[in-house]
mmCIF file of C-alpha atoms in Angstrom:
data_model
loop_
_atom_site.group_PDB
_atom_site.id
_atom_site.type_symbol
_atom_site.label_atom_id
_atom_site.label_comp_id
_atom_site.label_asym_id
_atom_site.label_seq_id
_atom_site.Cartn_x
_atom_site.Cartn_y
_atom_site.Cartn_z
ATOM 1 C CA UNK R 1 -49.714 -46.232 45.683
ATOM 2 C CA UNK R 2 -46.986 -44.383 43.834
ATOM 3 C CA UNK R 3 -47.473 -40.656 43.636
ATOM 4 C CA UNK R 4 -47.263 -39.494 39.938
ATOM 5 C CA UNK R 5 -45.740 -36.165 40.980
ATOM 6 C CA UNK R 6 -42.960 -37.915 42.872
ATOM 7 C CA UNK R 7 -42.239 -40.150 39.885
ATOM 8 C CA UNK R 8 -42.114 -37.149 37.570
ATOM 9 C CA UNK R 9 -39.657 -35.309 39.810
ATOM 10 C CA UNK R 10 -37.488 -38.424 40.087
ATOM 11 C CA UNK R 11 -37.387 -38.850 36.311
ATOM 12 C CA UNK R 12 -36.412 -35.182 35.802
ATOM 13 C CA UNK R 13 -33.605 -35.571 38.352
ATOM 14 C CA UNK R 14 -32.264 -38.636 36.534
ATOM 15 C CA UNK R 15 -32.461 -36.849 33.197
ATOM 16 C CA UNK R 16 -30.572 -33.837 34.587
ATOM 17 C CA UNK R 17 -27.819 -36.052 35.984
ATOM 18 C CA UNK R 18 -27.541 -37.829 32.634
ATOM 19 C CA UNK R 19 -27.234 -34.572 30.667
ATOM 20 C CA UNK R 20 -24.624 -33.189 33.031
ATOM 21 C CA UNK R 21 -22.582 -36.366 32.754
ATOM 22 C CA UNK R 22 -22.299 -36.113 28.946
ATOM 23 C CA UNK R 23 -18.840 -34.830 27.895
ATOM 24 C CA UNK R 24 -18.759 -31.384 26.336
ATOM 25 C CA UNK R 25 -18.787 -31.299 22.532
ATOM 26 C CA UNK R 26 -15.592 -29.273 22.624
ATOM 27 C CA UNK R 27 -12.596 -29.154 24.927
ATOM 28 C CA UNK R 28 -11.488 -25.955 26.593
ATOM 29 C CA UNK R 29 -7.918 -24.955 27.389
ATOM 30 C CA UNK R 30 -7.092 -23.106 30.599
ATOM 31 C CA UNK R 31 -3.536 -24.204 31.267
ATOM 32 C CA UNK R 32 -0.967 -22.584 33.552
ATOM 33 C CA UNK R 33 2.613 -23.830 33.531
ATOM 34 C CA UNK R 34 6.196 -22.820 34.169
ATOM 35 C CA UNK R 35 8.914 -21.848 31.713
ATOM 36 C CA UNK R 36 10.876 -24.513 33.554
ATOM 37 C CA UNK R 37 14.394 -23.022 33.335
ATOM 38 C CA UNK R 38 14.324 -24.141 29.701
ATOM 39 C CA UNK R 39 17.391 -22.081 28.767
ATOM 40 C CA UNK R 40 20.431 -22.002 30.993
ATOM 41 C CA UNK R 41 23.825 -20.559 30.112
ATOM 42 C CA UNK R 42 23.164 -20.012 26.386
ATOM 43 C CA UNK R 43 20.569 -18.296 24.254
ATOM 44 C CA UNK R 44 18.348 -20.982 22.785
ATOM 45 C CA UNK R 45 15.133 -21.843 21.006
ATOM 46 C CA UNK R 46 12.507 -23.335 23.292
ATOM 47 C CA UNK R 47 9.647 -25.616 22.339
ATOM 48 C CA UNK R 48 6.831 -24.306 24.530
ATOM 49 C CA UNK R 49 4.442 -27.088 23.609
ATOM 50 C CA UNK R 50 1.949 -28.329 21.044
ATOM 51 C CA UNK R 51 -1.408 -26.667 20.485
ATOM 52 C CA UNK R 52 -4.234 -28.693 18.988
ATOM 53 C CA UNK R 53 -6.749 -26.327 17.438
ATOM 54 C CA UNK R 54 -9.535 -26.979 14.949
ATOM 55 C CA UNK R 55 -10.035 -25.087 11.704
ATOM 56 C CA UNK R 56 -12.916 -22.646 11.340
ATOM 57 C CA UNK R 57 -11.787 -19.445 13.036
ATOM 58 C CA UNK R 58 -10.784 -20.899 16.400
ATOM 59 C CA UNK R 59 -8.686 -18.608 18.608
ATOM 60 C CA UNK R 60 -6.064 -19.343 21.234
ATOM 61 C CA UNK R 61 -3.963 -17.058 23.430
ATOM 62 C CA UNK R 62 -0.585 -17.842 24.961
ATOM 63 C CA UNK R 63 0.791 -15.457 27.598
ATOM 64 C CA UNK R 64 4.394 -15.763 28.743
ATOM 65 C CA UNK R 65 5.522 -13.964 31.886
ATOM 66 C CA UNK R 66 9.253 -14.495 31.949
ATOM 67 C CA UNK R 67 12.517 -12.735 31.327
ATOM 68 C CA UNK R 68 16.195 -13.317 30.845
ATOM 69 C CA UNK R 69 18.243 -14.059 33.938
ATOM 70 C CA UNK R 70 17.900 -15.191 37.549
ATOM 71 C CA UNK R 71 18.127 -11.777 39.177
ATOM 72 C CA UNK R 72 15.360 -9.405 40.238
ATOM 73 C CA UNK R 73 16.474 -6.553 37.972
ATOM 74 C CA UNK R 74 13.809 -4.783 35.953
ATOM 75 C CA UNK R 75 15.981 -5.163 32.852
ATOM 76 C CA UNK R 76 15.482 -8.949 33.060
ATOM 77 C CA UNK R 77 11.693 -8.876 33.049
ATOM 78 C CA UNK R 78 9.334 -9.266 30.096
ATOM 79 C CA UNK R 79 5.790 -10.169 29.100
ATOM 80 C CA UNK R 80 4.699 -11.593 25.738
ATOM 81 C CA UNK R 81 1.224 -12.363 24.444
ATOM 82 C CA UNK R 82 0.685 -14.550 21.369
ATOM 83 C CA UNK R 83 -2.686 -14.709 19.604
ATOM 84 C CA UNK R 84 -3.407 -17.514 17.101
ATOM 85 C CA UNK R 85 -6.433 -17.922 14.832
ATOM 86 C CA UNK R 86 -7.167 -20.753 12.432
ATOM 87 C CA UNK R 87 -8.652 -20.190 8.983
ATOM 88 C CA UNK R 88 -12.049 -21.164 7.596
ATOM 89 C CA UNK R 89 -10.789 -24.545 6.502
ATOM 90 C CA UNK R 90 -9.874 -23.593 2.951
ATOM 91 C CA UNK R 91 -8.296 -20.131 2.573
ATOM 92 C CA UNK R 92 -4.526 -19.863 2.997
ATOM 93 C CA UNK R 93 -2.253 -16.899 3.727
ATOM 94 C CA UNK R 94 1.314 -17.478 2.553
ATOM 95 C CA UNK R 95 0.612 -21.208 2.582
ATOM 96 C CA UNK R 96 -0.700 -21.349 6.144
ATOM 97 C CA UNK R 97 -4.281 -21.965 7.233
ATOM 98 C CA UNK R 98 -3.768 -19.891 10.360
ATOM 99 C CA UNK R 99 -2.289 -16.562 11.359
ATOM 100 C CA UNK R 100 -0.726 -15.171 14.515
ATOM 101 C CA UNK R 101 0.756 -12.027 15.976
ATOM 102 C CA UNK R 102 2.447 -11.187 19.267
ATOM 103 C CA UNK R 103 3.003 -8.182 21.519
ATOM 104 C CA UNK R 104 5.814 -7.603 23.989
ATOM 105 C CA UNK R 105 6.295 -5.332 26.985
ATOM 106 C CA UNK R 106 9.004 -5.099 29.583
ATOM 107 C CA UNK R 107 12.696 -4.231 29.538
ATOM 108 C CA UNK R 108 14.382 -7.489 28.549
ATOM 109 C CA UNK R 109 15.036 -7.595 24.801
ATOM 110 C CA UNK R 110 15.838 -11.296 25.093
ATOM 111 C CA UNK R 111 12.580 -12.299 26.775
ATOM 112 C CA UNK R 112 10.974 -14.062 23.801
ATOM 113 C CA UNK R 113 13.038 -12.490 21.022
ATOM 114 C CA UNK R 114 11.288 -14.432 18.238
ATOM 115 C CA UNK R 115 8.371 -16.850 17.826
ATOM 116 C CA UNK R 116 7.856 -19.511 15.156
ATOM 117 C CA UNK R 117 4.939 -21.922 14.735
ATOM 118 C CA UNK R 118 5.354 -25.252 12.958
ATOM 119 C CA UNK R 119 2.082 -26.958 11.870
ATOM 120 C CA UNK R 120 1.888 -30.742 11.700
ATOM 121 C CA UNK R 121 0.630 -30.653 8.094
ATOM 122 C CA UNK R 122 0.489 -28.314 5.135
ATOM 123 C CA UNK R 123 -2.351 -25.861 4.587
ATOM 124 C CA UNK R 124 -5.825 -26.628 5.933
ATOM 125 C CA UNK R 125 -4.800 -30.186 6.799
ATOM 126 C CA UNK R 126 -3.023 -28.858 9.899
ATOM 127 C CA UNK R 127 -4.567 -29.862 13.189
ATOM 128 C CA UNK R 128 -1.719 -29.233 15.645
ATOM 129 C CA UNK R 129 0.939 -26.554 15.992
ATOM 130 C CA UNK R 130 4.317 -26.716 17.720
ATOM 131 C CA UNK R 131 5.056 -23.347 19.359
ATOM 132 C CA UNK R 132 8.715 -22.283 19.489
ATOM 133 C CA UNK R 133 10.280 -19.120 20.855
ATOM 134 C CA UNK R 134 13.838 -17.843 21.092
ATOM 135 C CA UNK R 135 14.921 -16.726 24.542
ATOM 136 C CA UNK R 136 18.090 -15.412 26.109
ATOM 137 C CA UNK R 137 20.139 -17.330 28.610
ATOM 138 C CA UNK R 138 18.608 -18.234 31.968
ATOM 139 C CA UNK R 139 14.899 -17.977 31.269
ATOM 140 C CA UNK R 140 14.229 -18.690 34.922
ATOM 141 C CA UNK R 141 11.032 -19.953 36.492
ATOM 142 C CA UNK R 142 8.559 -17.768 34.651
ATOM 143 C CA UNK R 143 4.895 -18.608 34.252
ATOM 144 C CA UNK R 144 2.811 -18.956 31.123
ATOM 145 C CA UNK R 145 -0.850 -19.465 30.305
ATOM 146 C CA UNK R 146 -2.682 -21.023 27.379
ATOM 147 C CA UNK R 147 -6.335 -20.081 26.885
ATOM 148 C CA UNK R 148 -8.837 -21.268 24.287
ATOM 149 C CA UNK R 149 -12.438 -22.404 24.066
ATOM 150 C CA UNK R 150 -11.344 -25.276 21.827
ATOM 151 C CA UNK R 151 -8.560 -27.815 21.455
ATOM 152 C CA UNK R 152 -5.854 -29.001 23.798
ATOM 153 C CA UNK R 153 -2.352 -28.130 24.926
ATOM 154 C CA UNK R 154 0.648 -30.434 25.480
ATOM 155 C CA UNK R 155 3.251 -28.756 27.715
ATOM 156 C CA UNK R 156 6.944 -29.056 26.811
ATOM 157 C CA UNK R 157 9.107 -26.007 27.708
ATOM 158 C CA UNK R 158 12.377 -27.630 26.733
ATOM 159 C CA UNK R 159 15.379 -26.305 24.833
ATOM 160 C CA UNK R 160 15.124 -27.057 21.116
ATOM 161 C CA UNK R 161 16.657 -26.311 17.737
ATOM 162 C CA UNK R 162 15.445 -23.570 15.406
ATOM 163 C CA UNK R 163 12.352 -24.914 13.587
ATOM 164 C CA UNK R 164 13.596 -23.187 10.443
ATOM 165 C CA UNK R 165 12.207 -20.810 7.872
ATOM 166 C CA UNK R 166 9.461 -23.223 6.805
ATOM 167 C CA UNK R 167 7.727 -22.415 10.083
ATOM 168 C CA UNK R 168 5.372 -19.452 10.458
ATOM 169 C CA UNK R 169 7.327 -16.378 11.582
ATOM 170 C CA UNK R 170 5.156 -14.512 14.079
ATOM 171 C CA UNK R 171 5.245 -10.717 13.702
ATOM 172 C CA UNK R 172 5.498 -8.550 16.800
ATOM 173 C CA UNK R 173 3.120 -5.619 16.515
ATOM 174 C CA UNK R 174 0.660 -3.546 18.498
ATOM 175 C CA UNK R 175 -2.179 -1.607 16.866
ATOM 176 C CA UNK R 176 -4.519 0.628 18.825
ATOM 177 C CA UNK R 177 -7.767 1.277 16.990
ATOM 178 C CA UNK R 178 -8.945 4.161 19.152
ATOM 179 C CA UNK R 179 -7.729 7.540 20.349
ATOM 180 C CA UNK R 180 -4.703 6.934 22.555
ATOM 181 C CA UNK R 181 -3.462 9.047 25.449
ATOM 182 C CA UNK R 182 -0.050 8.283 26.970
ATOM 183 C CA UNK R 183 1.225 9.829 30.201
ATOM 184 C CA UNK R 184 -1.163 12.765 29.669
ATOM 185 C CA UNK R 185 1.230 14.284 27.126
ATOM 186 C CA UNK R 186 1.225 12.132 23.977
ATOM 187 C CA UNK R 187 -1.968 11.792 21.929
ATOM 188 C CA UNK R 188 -2.663 9.771 18.780
ATOM 189 C CA UNK R 189 -5.915 10.345 16.886
ATOM 190 C CA UNK R 190 -7.579 7.269 15.439
ATOM 191 C CA UNK R 191 -9.675 9.391 13.057
ATOM 192 C CA UNK R 192 -6.832 11.360 11.438
ATOM 193 C CA UNK R 193 -3.640 9.565 12.400
ATOM 194 C CA UNK R 194 -2.316 12.879 13.746
ATOM 195 C CA UNK R 195 0.077 12.802 16.701
ATOM 196 C CA UNK R 196 0.144 15.485 19.366
ATOM 197 C CA UNK R 197 2.813 16.078 22.004
ATOM 198 C CA UNK R 198 1.608 18.471 24.661
ATOM 199 C CA UNK R 199 -1.663 18.920 22.769
ATOM 200 C CA UNK R 200 -4.775 16.782 22.343
ATOM 201 C CA UNK R 201 -5.931 18.619 19.198
ATOM 202 C CA UNK R 202 -3.124 18.068 16.659
ATOM 203 C CA UNK R 203 -3.869 19.668 13.299
ATOM 204 C CA UNK R 204 -0.909 18.048 11.509
ATOM 205 C CA UNK R 205 0.696 14.609 11.358
ATOM 206 C CA UNK R 206 2.927 15.784 14.233
ATOM 207 C CA UNK R 207 2.028 18.743 16.418
ATOM 208 C CA UNK R 208 4.270 19.736 19.317
ATOM 209 C CA UNK R 209 3.293 22.301 21.920
ATOM 210 C CA UNK R 210 6.646 23.132 23.482
ATOM 211 C CA UNK R 211 10.361 22.971 22.729
ATOM 212 C CA UNK R 212 12.008 20.321 20.555
ATOM 213 C CA UNK R 213 15.574 19.282 21.354
ATOM 214 C CA UNK R 214 17.396 17.324 18.657
ATOM 215 C CA UNK R 215 20.945 16.653 17.541
ATOM 216 C CA UNK R 216 19.932 16.699 13.887
ATOM 217 C CA UNK R 217 16.888 17.620 11.803
ATOM 218 C CA UNK R 218 16.678 16.589 8.149
ATOM 219 C CA UNK R 219 14.121 18.175 5.814
ATOM 220 C CA UNK R 220 13.790 16.925 2.247
ATOM 221 C CA UNK R 221 13.339 19.752 -0.259
ATOM 222 C CA UNK R 222 13.096 20.246 -4.014
ATOM 223 C CA UNK R 223 13.793 23.301 -6.148
ATOM 224 C CA UNK R 224 17.019 24.274 -4.356
ATOM 225 C CA UNK R 225 17.902 27.811 -5.593
ATOM 226 C CA UNK R 226 21.101 27.121 -7.530
ATOM 227 C CA UNK R 227 19.155 28.594 -10.437
ATOM 228 C CA UNK R 228 20.211 32.011 -9.100
ATOM 229 C CA UNK R 229 23.622 31.391 -10.649
ATOM 230 C CA UNK R 230 22.125 30.534 -14.037
ATOM 231 C CA UNK R 231 22.727 32.857 -16.995
ATOM 232 C CA UNK R 232 18.990 33.510 -17.465
ATOM 233 C CA UNK R 233 18.297 34.502 -13.858
ATOM 234 C CA UNK R 234 17.027 38.057 -13.457
ATOM 235 C CA UNK R 235 18.876 39.700 -10.588
ATOM 236 C CA UNK R 236 16.974 42.830 -9.502
ATOM 237 C CA UNK R 237 18.928 46.055 -9.674
ATOM 238 C CA UNK R 238 19.928 47.575 -6.332
ATOM 239 C CA UNK R 239 17.529 50.453 -6.919
ATOM 240 C CA UNK R 240 14.658 48.016 -7.481
ATOM 241 C CA UNK R 241 15.539 46.175 -4.292
ATOM 242 C CA UNK R 242 15.682 49.410 -2.355
ATOM 243 C CA UNK R 243 12.269 50.496 -3.626
ATOM 244 C CA UNK R 244 10.718 47.118 -2.710
ATOM 245 C CA UNK R 245 12.121 47.294 0.832
ATOM 246 C CA UNK R 246 10.879 50.874 1.301
ATOM 247 C CA UNK R 247 7.400 49.851 0.121
ATOM 248 C CA UNK R 248 6.941 46.456 1.824
ATOM 249 C CA UNK R 249 9.368 46.547 4.783
ATOM 250 C CA UNK R 250 10.751 43.079 4.028
ATOM 251 C CA UNK R 251 12.807 41.323 1.343
ATOM 252 C CA UNK R 252 11.160 40.072 -1.850
ATOM 253 C CA UNK R 253 9.819 36.475 -1.585
ATOM 254 C CA UNK R 254 10.437 36.467 2.190
ATOM 255 C CA UNK R 255 7.285 36.380 4.377
ATOM 256 C CA UNK R 256 6.462 39.450 6.393
ATOM 257 C CA UNK R 257 6.376 39.509 10.194
ATOM 258 C CA UNK R 258 2.568 39.351 10.108
ATOM 259 C CA UNK R 259 2.553 36.331 7.801
ATOM 260 C CA UNK R 260 4.943 34.492 10.132
ATOM 261 C CA UNK R 261 2.838 35.386 13.170
ATOM 262 C CA UNK R 262 -0.342 34.183 11.441
ATOM 263 C CA UNK R 263 0.909 31.082 9.633
ATOM 264 C CA UNK R 264 4.267 30.112 11.129
ATOM 265 C CA UNK R 265 7.256 29.030 9.055
ATOM 266 C CA UNK R 266 7.929 26.085 6.771
ATOM 267 C CA UNK R 267 11.538 25.279 7.720
ATOM 268 C CA UNK R 268 12.392 23.727 4.373
ATOM 269 C CA UNK R 269 10.799 26.536 2.379
ATOM 270 C CA UNK R 270 12.282 29.392 4.431
ATOM 271 C CA UNK R 271 15.775 27.885 4.266
ATOM 272 C CA UNK R 272 15.434 27.628 0.511
ATOM 273 C CA UNK R 273 14.392 31.286 0.250
ATOM 274 C CA UNK R 274 17.114 32.438 2.626
ATOM 275 C CA UNK R 275 19.706 30.622 0.510
ATOM 276 C CA UNK R 276 18.264 32.334 -2.565
ATOM 277 C CA UNK R 277 18.876 35.709 -0.908
ATOM 278 C CA UNK R 278 22.400 34.697 0.119
ATOM 279 C CA UNK R 279 23.164 33.697 -3.467
ATOM 280 C CA UNK R 280 21.715 37.009 -4.730
ATOM 281 C CA UNK R 281 23.868 38.869 -2.195
ATOM 282 C CA UNK R 282 26.890 36.929 -3.482
ATOM 283 C CA UNK R 283 26.126 38.158 -7.002
ATOM 284 C CA UNK R 284 25.737 41.747 -5.755
ATOM 285 C CA UNK R 285 29.102 41.477 -3.979
ATOM 286 C CA UNK R 286 30.751 40.144 -7.133
ATOM 287 C CA UNK R 287 29.249 43.024 -9.143
ATOM 288 C CA UNK R 288 30.406 45.586 -6.576
ATOM 289 C CA UNK R 289 33.866 44.037 -6.471
ATOM 290 C CA UNK R 290 34.175 44.327 -10.245
ATOM 291 C CA UNK R 291 33.033 47.969 -10.141
ATOM 292 C CA UNK R 292 35.444 48.686 -7.308
ATOM 293 C CA UNK R 293 38.380 47.205 -9.226
ATOM 294 C CA UNK R 294 37.373 49.160 -12.308
ATOM 295 C CA UNK R 295 37.295 52.394 -10.290
ATOM 296 C CA UNK R 296 40.657 51.563 -8.709
ATOM 297 C CA UNK R 297 42.195 51.058 -12.145
ATOM 298 C CA UNK R 298 40.747 54.355 -13.406
ATOM 299 C CA UNK R 299 41.954 56.148 -10.294
ATOM 300 C CA UNK R 300 45.449 54.689 -10.706
ATOM 301 C CA UNK R 301 45.603 55.942 -14.314
ATOM 302 C CA UNK R 302 44.498 59.425 -13.235
ATOM 303 C CA UNK R 303 47.175 59.491 -10.504
ATOM 304 C CA UNK R 304 49.854 58.380 -12.979
ATOM 305 C CA UNK R 305 48.782 61.144 -15.388
ATOM 306 C CA UNK R 306 48.908 63.787 -12.651
ATOM 307 C CA UNK R 307 52.342 62.664 -11.493
ATOM 308 C CA UNK R 308 53.727 62.952 -15.010
ATOM 309 C CA UNK R 309 52.594 66.586 -15.188
#
């Protein structure tokens, strides 16, 4: 007599085998290939392959580990990561029902210098995408990976012609959406956008704790004090200037030593004020020169009169 428990277990085993044998409702991509020496003696566009990816917010990642040249120099090495996402099946951005961006690291500026994606149809009708990138001469035997939970990948990695401006031009960019610390000296705040060098508490768009060495610093400024030379400008008398200095121990409109110690200096503002004082001094010198010439003329007349007597 057949045992019902044994029959039940046998049926469950058959059912499990049947379920496991059913193909998955979607295909996954986990492909690793070679860059295949696709460029040799000349810089060239390369067709990496064709990505089949459904609409509806599907993502795929292509990572290229390869440089420019056959030598082991660090300046020949590079790494590029391309991220692609399809649209919701109807919305378009600049005519494309997908978007993409890429990031690059390494020292070779010709390791994936540009990326363009050419869909097989316009708008949301696209179902496949040819991936092209521009690379310098001698791409070598680099490795690349294609990852996605959906779709398929057809490997090519052959030299090709420029797919043209009708293709999607992939931007290279890197955005960090959190506080960022680099080499324990550079800090970027996600909350404020402030950047600190030598400080992790920047209170301005750029805060530097330490010396700054530069060949040139340009500060834009308005209200440059050429108005000092205008006819309506009130130039304080020397006596007024003297009295102000005796009372305040600094020049008019120039911050005191305490103010500088407490608040620092605005380079653009202080240069403007210093120029104002230089222009005022120029006017004082011109006035004194005129008085001196007048006195010299009077003295010369007195000497001539005395000599005649």
